């Protein structure tokens, strides 16, 4: 099996592809579900798929673009879950909030994950009991600072919420914020929201709306390594690959600690 450092290197390589496409210019197409896709998505996923095949021969990969193309392998007890470019909509508009997400799933649990933001150089990674972050050189997509341990925050005086820039501006999210008596809501795009909870900058990340498993898996692994976790809106743990062919997550709440989880469960009742 690959080590966390192997997945970090693969995420950085995918980031180089994305930034090369951005520098050269690209067109945006629309997939059947109405979401955008670019050459950067496709090239980044190709780099990741090829790299994982060498690192872990025979372990299947569930990738966003592969699934769109109808290439859906049997997940089995162990598989990789990949979003090569999370935040394509913002990327296509010239924004900087997009990430490369790579996760390893074992028996339904996200146990290893990497999130890399090529335009800002932020890198987060985690495996059991070991969550880290680093700053990367944007031009070369190489580590510019050492990997530094991170940990989700203990209970604060008032809960701090982060939510999606688009889907987080809805009545359900505002009702949740009110129910947990949280402060002002901070909005962000892409999977960096999970990292904000993992590094102690936020305590809860509610998502009322559908996402795909590859949108959450890497962040889930990092957050779990930092002491937090994710529950579905019915309070059950979020697991992966349990519904063959259906990779939709119908909402969730990411939390920093058991107190935050309890507050989320109370608000969801």
PDB file of C-alpha atoms in Angstrom:
ATOM      1  CA  UNK A   1       0.000   0.000   0.000  1.00  0.00           C
ATOM      2  CA  UNK A   2       1.195   3.551  -0.653  1.00  0.00           C
ATOM      3  CA  UNK A   3       2.389   5.766   2.155  1.00  0.00           C
ATOM      4  CA  UNK A   4       0.909   9.186   2.852  1.00  0.00           C
ATOM      5  CA  UNK A   5       3.992  10.772   1.304  1.00  0.00           C
ATOM      6  CA  UNK A   6       3.282   8.867  -1.939  1.00  0.00           C
ATOM      7  CA  UNK A   7      -0.213  10.338  -2.187  1.00  0.00           C
ATOM      8  CA  UNK A   8       1.166  13.798  -1.433  1.00  0.00           C
ATOM      9  CA  UNK A   9       3.595  13.529  -4.339  1.00  0.00           C
ATOM     10  CA  UNK A  10       0.790  12.348  -6.608  1.00  0.00           C
ATOM     11  CA  UNK A  11      -1.439  15.264  -5.615  1.00  0.00           C
ATOM     12  CA  UNK A  12       1.399  17.688  -6.316  1.00  0.00           C
ATOM     13  CA  UNK A  13       1.947  16.119  -9.747  1.00  0.00           C
ATOM     14  CA  UNK A  14      -1.743  16.495 -10.553  1.00  0.00           C
ATOM     15  CA  UNK A  15      -1.557  20.107  -9.412  1.00  0.00           C
ATOM     16  CA  UNK A  16       1.247  20.765 -11.895  1.00  0.00           C
ATOM     17  CA  UNK A  17      -0.952  19.458 -14.706  1.00  0.00           C
ATOM     18  CA  UNK A  18      -3.832  21.688 -13.625  1.00  0.00           C
ATOM     19  CA  UNK A  19      -1.697  24.810 -13.495  1.00  0.00           C
ATOM     20  CA  UNK A  20      -0.097  23.986 -16.859  1.00  0.00           C
ATOM     21  CA  UNK A  21      -3.549  23.798 -18.444  1.00  0.00           C
ATOM     22  CA  UNK A  22      -4.511  27.045 -16.747  1.00  0.00           C
ATOM     23  CA  UNK A  23      -1.414  28.788 -18.088  1.00  0.00           C
ATOM     24  CA  UNK A  24      -2.022  27.532 -21.628  1.00  0.00           C
ATOM     25  CA  UNK A  25      -5.729  28.390 -21.673  1.00  0.00           C
ATOM     26  CA  UNK A  26      -8.629  25.984 -21.990  1.00  0.00           C
ATOM     27  CA  UNK A  27     -12.272  25.527 -22.929  1.00  0.00           C
ATOM     28  CA  UNK A  28     -14.998  24.453 -20.536  1.00  0.00           C
ATOM     29  CA  UNK A  29     -17.483  21.757 -21.456  1.00  0.00           C
ATOM     30  CA  UNK A  30     -20.687  20.680 -19.732  1.00  0.00           C
ATOM     31  CA  UNK A  31     -21.243  17.123 -18.511  1.00  0.00           C
ATOM     32  CA  UNK A  32     -24.567  15.308 -18.649  1.00  0.00           C
ATOM     33  CA  UNK A  33     -25.373  16.336 -15.079  1.00  0.00           C
ATOM     34  CA  UNK A  34     -24.865  20.001 -15.959  1.00  0.00           C
ATOM     35  CA  UNK A  35     -21.563  20.392 -14.121  1.00  0.00           C
ATOM     36  CA  UNK A  36     -18.503  21.802 -15.920  1.00  0.00           C
ATOM     37  CA  UNK A  37     -15.405  19.853 -16.943  1.00  0.00           C
ATOM     38  CA  UNK A  38     -12.101  20.996 -18.420  1.00  0.00           C
ATOM     39  CA  UNK A  39      -8.925  19.517 -19.846  1.00  0.00           C
ATOM     40  CA  UNK A  40      -7.365  20.144 -16.424  1.00  0.00           C
ATOM     41  CA  UNK A  41      -9.831  17.732 -14.761  1.00  0.00           C
ATOM     42  CA  UNK A  42      -9.040  15.067 -17.335  1.00  0.00           C
ATOM     43  CA  UNK A  43      -5.273  15.428 -17.320  1.00  0.00           C
ATOM     44  CA  UNK A  44      -5.070  15.565 -13.522  1.00  0.00           C
ATOM     45  CA  UNK A  45      -7.142  12.404 -13.186  1.00  0.00           C
ATOM     46  CA  UNK A  46      -4.997  10.619 -15.776  1.00  0.00           C
ATOM     47  CA  UNK A  47      -1.855  11.460 -13.764  1.00  0.00           C
ATOM     48  CA  UNK A  48      -3.443  10.242 -10.538  1.00  0.00           C
ATOM     49  CA  UNK A  49      -4.862   7.060 -12.062  1.00  0.00           C
ATOM     50  CA  UNK A  50      -1.521   6.142 -13.620  1.00  0.00           C
ATOM     51  CA  UNK A  51       0.339   6.872 -10.393  1.00  0.00           C
ATOM     52  CA  UNK A  52      -2.016   4.861  -8.214  1.00  0.00           C
ATOM     53  CA  UNK A  53      -1.806   1.894 -10.583  1.00  0.00           C
ATOM     54  CA  UNK A  54       1.960   1.830  -9.999  1.00  0.00           C
ATOM     55  CA  UNK A  55       1.737   2.424  -6.244  1.00  0.00           C
ATOM     56  CA  UNK A  56      -1.031  -0.112  -5.589  1.00  0.00           C
ATOM     57  CA  UNK A  57      -1.515  -2.530  -8.496  1.00  0.00           C
ATOM     58  CA  UNK A  58      -4.953  -4.112  -8.531  1.00  0.00           C
ATOM     59  CA  UNK A  59      -6.571  -1.609  -6.142  1.00  0.00           C
ATOM     60  CA  UNK A  60      -9.462   0.050  -8.004  1.00  0.00           C
ATOM     61  CA  UNK A  61      -9.913   3.801  -8.287  1.00  0.00           C
ATOM     62  CA  UNK A  62     -13.250   5.592  -8.277  1.00  0.00           C
ATOM     63  CA  UNK A  63     -12.568   8.872 -10.064  1.00  0.00           C
ATOM     64  CA  UNK A  64     -15.039  11.599 -10.932  1.00  0.00           C
ATOM     65  CA  UNK A  65     -14.185  11.685 -14.630  1.00  0.00           C
ATOM     66  CA  UNK A  66     -13.890   7.896 -14.921  1.00  0.00           C
ATOM     67  CA  UNK A  67     -17.374   7.488 -13.446  1.00  0.00           C
ATOM     68  CA  UNK A  68     -18.687  10.114 -15.878  1.00  0.00           C
ATOM     69  CA  UNK A  69     -17.222   7.997 -18.697  1.00  0.00           C
ATOM     70  CA  UNK A  70     -18.908   4.867 -17.336  1.00  0.00           C
ATOM     71  CA  UNK A  71     -15.701   3.272 -16.005  1.00  0.00           C
ATOM     72  CA  UNK A  72     -16.902   2.080 -12.612  1.00  0.00           C
ATOM     73  CA  UNK A  73     -14.895  -0.815 -11.129  1.00  0.00           C
ATOM     74  CA  UNK A  74     -15.996  -3.041  -8.284  1.00  0.00           C
ATOM     75  CA  UNK A  75     -14.972  -1.189  -5.137  1.00  0.00           C
ATOM     76  CA  UNK A  76     -14.223  -4.153  -2.893  1.00  0.00           C
ATOM     77  CA  UNK A  77     -12.846  -3.731   0.613  1.00  0.00           C
ATOM     78  CA  UNK A  78     -10.172  -1.270  -0.503  1.00  0.00           C
ATOM     79  CA  UNK A  79     -10.248   1.415  -3.198  1.00  0.00           C
ATOM     80  CA  UNK A  80      -9.110   4.919  -3.985  1.00  0.00           C
ATOM     81  CA  UNK A  81     -11.628   7.758  -4.219  1.00  0.00           C
ATOM     82  CA  UNK A  82     -10.450  10.700  -6.339  1.00  0.00           C
ATOM     83  CA  UNK A  83     -11.645  14.131  -7.366  1.00  0.00           C
ATOM     84  CA  UNK A  84      -8.862  15.425  -9.623  1.00  0.00           C
ATOM     85  CA  UNK A  85     -10.169  18.994  -9.569  1.00  0.00           C
ATOM     86  CA  UNK A  86     -12.712  19.883  -6.906  1.00  0.00           C
ATOM     87  CA  UNK A  87     -14.124  23.338  -7.630  1.00  0.00           C
ATOM     88  CA  UNK A  88     -14.088  23.182 -11.435  1.00  0.00           C
ATOM     89  CA  UNK A  89     -16.737  25.894 -11.673  1.00  0.00           C
ATOM     90  CA  UNK A  90     -14.530  28.394  -9.841  1.00  0.00           C
ATOM     91  CA  UNK A  91     -11.425  27.209 -11.707  1.00  0.00           C
ATOM     92  CA  UNK A  92     -13.153  27.809 -15.046  1.00  0.00           C
ATOM     93  CA  UNK A  93     -13.979  31.354 -13.957  1.00  0.00           C
ATOM     94  CA  UNK A  94     -10.357  32.078 -13.042  1.00  0.00           C
ATOM     95  CA  UNK A  95     -10.727  31.668  -9.274  1.00  0.00           C
ATOM     96  CA  UNK A  96      -8.150  30.139  -6.941  1.00  0.00           C
ATOM     97  CA  UNK A  97     -10.329  27.968  -4.694  1.00  0.00           C
ATOM     98  CA  UNK A  98      -9.951  24.529  -6.246  1.00  0.00           C
ATOM     99  CA  UNK A  99      -8.240  21.390  -4.986  1.00  0.00           C
ATOM    100  CA  UNK A 100      -6.897  17.961  -5.855  1.00  0.00           C
ATOM    101  CA  UNK A 101      -8.477  15.283  -3.618  1.00  0.00           C
ATOM    102  CA  UNK A 102      -7.098  11.756  -3.203  1.00  0.00           C
ATOM    103  CA  UNK A 103      -8.365   9.288  -0.582  1.00  0.00           C
ATOM    104  CA  UNK A 104      -7.831   5.650   0.289  1.00  0.00           C
ATOM    105  CA  UNK A 105     -10.918   3.789   1.508  1.00  0.00           C
ATOM    106  CA  UNK A 106     -10.782   0.590   3.555  1.00  0.00           C
ATOM    107  CA  UNK A 107     -13.942  -1.263   4.572  1.00  0.00           C
ATOM    108  CA  UNK A 108     -16.033   1.835   3.958  1.00  0.00           C
ATOM    109  CA  UNK A 109     -13.834   4.215   5.970  1.00  0.00           C
ATOM    110  CA  UNK A 110     -11.661   7.021   4.591  1.00  0.00           C
ATOM    111  CA  UNK A 111      -8.309   6.194   6.202  1.00  0.00           C
ATOM    112  CA  UNK A 112      -5.812   8.226   4.189  1.00  0.00           C
ATOM    113  CA  UNK A 113      -6.271  11.471   2.311  1.00  0.00           C
ATOM    114  CA  UNK A 114      -4.574  14.428   0.661  1.00  0.00           C
ATOM    115  CA  UNK A 115      -6.024  17.785  -0.365  1.00  0.00           C
ATOM    116  CA  UNK A 116      -3.844  20.153  -2.381  1.00  0.00           C
ATOM    117  CA  UNK A 117      -4.824  23.632  -3.576  1.00  0.00           C
ATOM    118  CA  UNK A 118      -2.518  24.355  -6.550  1.00  0.00           C
ATOM    119  CA  UNK A 119      -3.310  28.078  -6.839  1.00  0.00           C
ATOM    120  CA  UNK A 120      -2.669  28.894  -3.172  1.00  0.00           C
ATOM    121  CA  UNK A 121      -0.103  26.218  -2.325  1.00  0.00           C
ATOM    122  CA  UNK A 122      -2.042  24.895   0.681  1.00  0.00           C
ATOM    123  CA  UNK A 123      -1.561  21.189   1.331  1.00  0.00           C
ATOM    124  CA  UNK A 124      -3.303  19.020   3.931  1.00  0.00           C
ATOM    125  CA  UNK A 125      -2.907  15.296   4.489  1.00  0.00           C
ATOM    126  CA  UNK A 126      -3.738  12.635   7.028  1.00  0.00           C
ATOM    127  CA  UNK A 127      -3.722   8.977   7.932  1.00  0.00           C
ATOM    128  CA  UNK A 128      -4.778   7.375  11.236  1.00  0.00           C
ATOM    129  CA  UNK A 129      -3.688   9.609  14.122  1.00  0.00           C
ATOM    130  CA  UNK A 130      -1.487  11.772  11.912  1.00  0.00           C
ATOM    131  CA  UNK A 131      -2.811  14.975  10.298  1.00  0.00           C
ATOM    132  CA  UNK A 132      -0.455  17.539   8.756  1.00  0.00           C
ATOM    133  CA  UNK A 133      -0.351  20.646   6.623  1.00  0.00           C
ATOM    134  CA  UNK A 134       2.310  22.450   4.603  1.00  0.00           C
ATOM    135  CA  UNK A 135       2.726  25.360   2.236  1.00  0.00           C
ATOM    136  CA  UNK A 136       3.921  24.571  -1.260  1.00  0.00           C
ATOM    137  CA  UNK A 137       5.742  26.618  -3.854  1.00  0.00           C
ATOM    138  CA  UNK A 138       3.034  27.511  -6.378  1.00  0.00           C
ATOM    139  CA  UNK A 139       5.406  27.667  -9.351  1.00  0.00           C
ATOM    140  CA  UNK A 140       6.931  24.222  -8.839  1.00  0.00           C
ATOM    141  CA  UNK A 141       4.270  22.429  -6.740  1.00  0.00           C
ATOM    142  CA  UNK A 142       6.900  21.277  -4.261  1.00  0.00           C
ATOM    143  CA  UNK A 143       6.903  21.550  -0.476  1.00  0.00           C
ATOM    144  CA  UNK A 144       8.142  24.959   0.669  1.00  0.00           C
ATOM    145  CA  UNK A 145       7.654  24.294   4.394  1.00  0.00           C
ATOM    146  CA  UNK A 146       7.897  21.102   6.464  1.00  0.00           C
ATOM    147  CA  UNK A 147       4.805  19.017   7.114  1.00  0.00           C
ATOM    148  CA  UNK A 148       3.410  20.384  10.381  1.00  0.00           C
ATOM    149  CA  UNK A 149       0.960  18.490  12.646  1.00  0.00           C
ATOM    150  CA  UNK A 150      -2.560  19.876  12.933  1.00  0.00           C
ATOM    151  CA  UNK A 151      -5.404  19.087  15.298  1.00  0.00           C
ATOM    152  CA  UNK A 152      -9.077  19.986  15.382  1.00  0.00           C
ATOM    153  CA  UNK A 153      -9.998  22.514  18.056  1.00  0.00           C
ATOM    154  CA  UNK A 154     -11.503  21.700  21.458  1.00  0.00           C
ATOM    155  CA  UNK A 155     -14.909  23.140  22.306  1.00  0.00           C
ATOM    156  CA  UNK A 156     -14.867  26.956  21.889  1.00  0.00           C
ATOM    157  CA  UNK A 157     -16.973  29.540  23.699  1.00  0.00           C
ATOM    158  CA  UNK A 158     -19.146  29.747  20.571  1.00  0.00           C
ATOM    159  CA  UNK A 159     -19.292  27.335  17.649  1.00  0.00           C
ATOM    160  CA  UNK A 160     -17.641  28.486  14.416  1.00  0.00           C
ATOM    161  CA  UNK A 161     -19.195  27.364  11.139  1.00  0.00           C
ATOM    162  CA  UNK A 162     -17.813  27.133   7.616  1.00  0.00           C
ATOM    163  CA  UNK A 163     -20.069  26.399   4.636  1.00  0.00           C
ATOM    164  CA  UNK A 164     -20.058  26.238   0.867  1.00  0.00           C
ATOM    165  CA  UNK A 165     -19.806  29.478  -1.067  1.00  0.00           C
ATOM    166  CA  UNK A 166     -22.783  28.425  -3.207  1.00  0.00           C
ATOM    167  CA  UNK A 167     -24.892  25.769  -1.475  1.00  0.00           C
ATOM    168  CA  UNK A 168     -24.193  27.131   2.008  1.00  0.00           C
ATOM    169  CA  UNK A 169     -26.367  30.184   1.440  1.00  0.00           C
ATOM    170  CA  UNK A 170     -29.707  28.512   2.081  1.00  0.00           C
ATOM    171  CA  UNK A 171     -32.374  28.392   4.809  1.00  0.00           C
ATOM    172  CA  UNK A 172     -31.280  24.962   6.059  1.00  0.00           C
ATOM    173  CA  UNK A 173     -27.750  26.161   6.763  1.00  0.00           C
ATOM    174  CA  UNK A 174     -29.000  29.295   8.479  1.00  0.00           C
ATOM    175  CA  UNK A 175     -31.428  27.230  10.591  1.00  0.00           C
ATOM    176  CA  UNK A 176     -28.539  24.956  11.587  1.00  0.00           C
ATOM    177  CA  UNK A 177     -26.384  27.955  12.526  1.00  0.00           C
ATOM    178  CA  UNK A 178     -29.178  29.311  14.685  1.00  0.00           C
ATOM    179  CA  UNK A 179     -29.836  25.936  16.304  1.00  0.00           C
ATOM    180  CA  UNK A 180     -26.239  25.507  17.443  1.00  0.00           C
ATOM    181  CA  UNK A 181     -25.985  29.189  18.416  1.00  0.00           C
ATOM    182  CA  UNK A 182     -22.962  29.696  16.198  1.00  0.00           C
ATOM    183  CA  UNK A 183     -21.298  32.955  15.274  1.00  0.00           C
ATOM    184  CA  UNK A 184     -21.139  34.441  11.803  1.00  0.00           C
ATOM    185  CA  UNK A 185     -20.896  31.924   8.975  1.00  0.00           C
ATOM    186  CA  UNK A 186     -17.681  31.784   6.931  1.00  0.00           C
ATOM    187  CA  UNK A 187     -18.038  30.704   3.311  1.00  0.00           C
ATOM    188  CA  UNK A 188     -15.439  28.921   1.206  1.00  0.00           C
ATOM    189  CA  UNK A 189     -15.241  26.799  -1.938  1.00  0.00           C
ATOM    190  CA  UNK A 190     -13.861  23.315  -2.612  1.00  0.00           C
ATOM    191  CA  UNK A 191     -12.710  20.755  -0.045  1.00  0.00           C
ATOM    192  CA  UNK A 192     -10.632  23.310   1.875  1.00  0.00           C
ATOM    193  CA  UNK A 193     -13.671  23.604   4.183  1.00  0.00           C
ATOM    194  CA  UNK A 194     -12.849  20.199   5.699  1.00  0.00           C
ATOM    195  CA  UNK A 195      -9.295  21.405   6.260  1.00  0.00           C
ATOM    196  CA  UNK A 196     -10.480  24.496   8.111  1.00  0.00           C
ATOM    197  CA  UNK A 197     -12.166  22.218  10.634  1.00  0.00           C
ATOM    198  CA  UNK A 198      -9.185  19.856  10.760  1.00  0.00           C
ATOM    199  CA  UNK A 199      -6.702  22.654  11.511  1.00  0.00           C
ATOM    200  CA  UNK A 200      -8.857  24.218  14.234  1.00  0.00           C
ATOM    201  CA  UNK A 201     -10.078  27.287  12.318  1.00  0.00           C
ATOM    202  CA  UNK A 202     -13.727  26.121  12.366  1.00  0.00           C
ATOM    203  CA  UNK A 203     -15.783  23.605  14.334  1.00  0.00           C
ATOM    204  CA  UNK A 204     -18.670  22.561  12.091  1.00  0.00           C
ATOM    205  CA  UNK A 205     -19.220  22.295   8.356  1.00  0.00           C
ATOM    206  CA  UNK A 206     -22.862  21.536   7.485  1.00  0.00           C
ATOM    207  CA  UNK A 207     -23.810  20.569   3.949  1.00  0.00           C
ATOM    208  CA  UNK A 208     -27.507  20.430   3.070  1.00  0.00           C
ATOM    209  CA  UNK A 209     -27.469  19.135  -0.483  1.00  0.00           C
ATOM    210  CA  UNK A 210     -26.047  16.323  -2.541  1.00  0.00           C
ATOM    211  CA  UNK A 211     -22.339  15.802  -3.114  1.00  0.00           C
ATOM    212  CA  UNK A 212     -20.395  12.842  -4.456  1.00  0.00           C
ATOM    213  CA  UNK A 213     -18.220  10.590  -2.329  1.00  0.00           C
ATOM    214  CA  UNK A 214     -15.067  11.875  -4.042  1.00  0.00           C
ATOM    215  CA  UNK A 215     -15.982  15.379  -2.839  1.00  0.00           C
ATOM    216  CA  UNK A 216     -15.810  14.282   0.804  1.00  0.00           C
ATOM    217  CA  UNK A 217     -13.480  11.288   1.153  1.00  0.00           C
ATOM    218  CA  UNK A 218     -10.081  13.016   1.281  1.00  0.00           C
ATOM    219  CA  UNK A 219     -11.345  15.688   3.650  1.00  0.00           C
ATOM    220  CA  UNK A 220     -12.952  13.019   5.814  1.00  0.00           C
ATOM    221  CA  UNK A 221      -9.646  11.144   6.149  1.00  0.00           C
ATOM    222  CA  UNK A 222      -7.775  14.319   7.107  1.00  0.00           C
ATOM    223  CA  UNK A 223     -10.454  15.423   9.557  1.00  0.00           C
ATOM    224  CA  UNK A 224     -10.601  11.993  11.213  1.00  0.00           C
ATOM    225  CA  UNK A 225      -6.816  12.021  11.585  1.00  0.00           C
ATOM    226  CA  UNK A 226      -7.101  15.439  13.277  1.00  0.00           C
ATOM    227  CA  UNK A 227      -9.691  14.225  15.797  1.00  0.00           C
ATOM    228  CA  UNK A 228     -12.988  15.051  14.059  1.00  0.00           C
ATOM    229  CA  UNK A 229     -15.369  13.222  11.767  1.00  0.00           C
ATOM    230  CA  UNK A 230     -18.461  13.365   9.556  1.00  0.00           C
ATOM    231  CA  UNK A 231     -22.048  12.238  10.031  1.00  0.00           C
ATOM    232  CA  UNK A 232     -24.897  12.041   7.560  1.00  0.00           C
ATOM    233  CA  UNK A 233     -27.965  14.186   8.137  1.00  0.00           C
ATOM    234  CA  UNK A 234     -29.699  11.223   9.822  1.00  0.00           C
ATOM    235  CA  UNK A 235     -26.851  11.017  12.351  1.00  0.00           C
ATOM    236  CA  UNK A 236     -25.244   7.864  10.943  1.00  0.00           C
ATOM    237  CA  UNK A 237     -21.511   7.706  10.122  1.00  0.00           C
ATOM    238  CA  UNK A 238     -20.550   8.563   6.553  1.00  0.00           C
ATOM    239  CA  UNK A 239     -19.169   5.487   4.811  1.00  0.00           C
ATOM    240  CA  UNK A 240     -17.964   4.947   1.256  1.00  0.00           C
ATOM    241  CA  UNK A 241     -18.571   2.427  -1.508  1.00  0.00           C
ATOM    242  CA  UNK A 242     -21.459   0.758   0.308  1.00  0.00           C
ATOM    243  CA  UNK A 243     -23.995   1.324  -2.482  1.00  0.00           C
ATOM    244  CA  UNK A 244     -22.550  -0.107  -5.728  1.00  0.00           C
ATOM    245  CA  UNK A 245     -22.829   2.402  -8.552  1.00  0.00           C
ATOM    246  CA  UNK A 246     -24.334   5.101  -6.310  1.00  0.00           C
ATOM    247  CA  UNK A 247     -21.715   7.507  -5.003  1.00  0.00           C
ATOM    248  CA  UNK A 248     -24.097  10.250  -3.903  1.00  0.00           C
ATOM    249  CA  UNK A 249     -23.929  11.648  -0.355  1.00  0.00           C
ATOM    250  CA  UNK A 250     -27.224  13.300   0.507  1.00  0.00           C
ATOM    251  CA  UNK A 251     -25.910  15.877   2.929  1.00  0.00           C
ATOM    252  CA  UNK A 252     -23.630  15.693   5.989  1.00  0.00           C
ATOM    253  CA  UNK A 253     -22.111  17.596   8.885  1.00  0.00           C
ATOM    254  CA  UNK A 254     -18.361  17.596   9.465  1.00  0.00           C
ATOM    255  CA  UNK A 255     -17.380  18.187  13.098  1.00  0.00           C
ATOM    256  CA  UNK A 256     -14.226  18.912  15.071  1.00  0.00           C
ATOM    257  CA  UNK A 257     -14.826  16.885  18.254  1.00  0.00           C
ATOM    258  CA  UNK A 258     -17.451  14.924  20.182  1.00  0.00           C
ATOM    259  CA  UNK A 259     -19.003  18.067  21.653  1.00  0.00           C
ATOM    260  CA  UNK A 260     -19.428  19.509  18.170  1.00  0.00           C
ATOM    261  CA  UNK A 261     -20.920  16.217  17.005  1.00  0.00           C
ATOM    262  CA  UNK A 262     -23.417  16.278  19.875  1.00  0.00           C
ATOM    263  CA  UNK A 263     -24.401  19.853  19.021  1.00  0.00           C
ATOM    264  CA  UNK A 264     -24.883  18.857  15.370  1.00  0.00           C
ATOM    265  CA  UNK A 265     -27.030  15.841  16.264  1.00  0.00           C
ATOM    266  CA  UNK A 266     -29.232  17.999  18.482  1.00  0.00           C
ATOM    267  CA  UNK A 267     -29.657  20.563  15.705  1.00  0.00           C
ATOM    268  CA  UNK A 268     -30.519  17.892  13.146  1.00  0.00           C
ATOM    269  CA  UNK A 269     -33.330  16.376  15.216  1.00  0.00           C
TER     270      UNK A 269
END
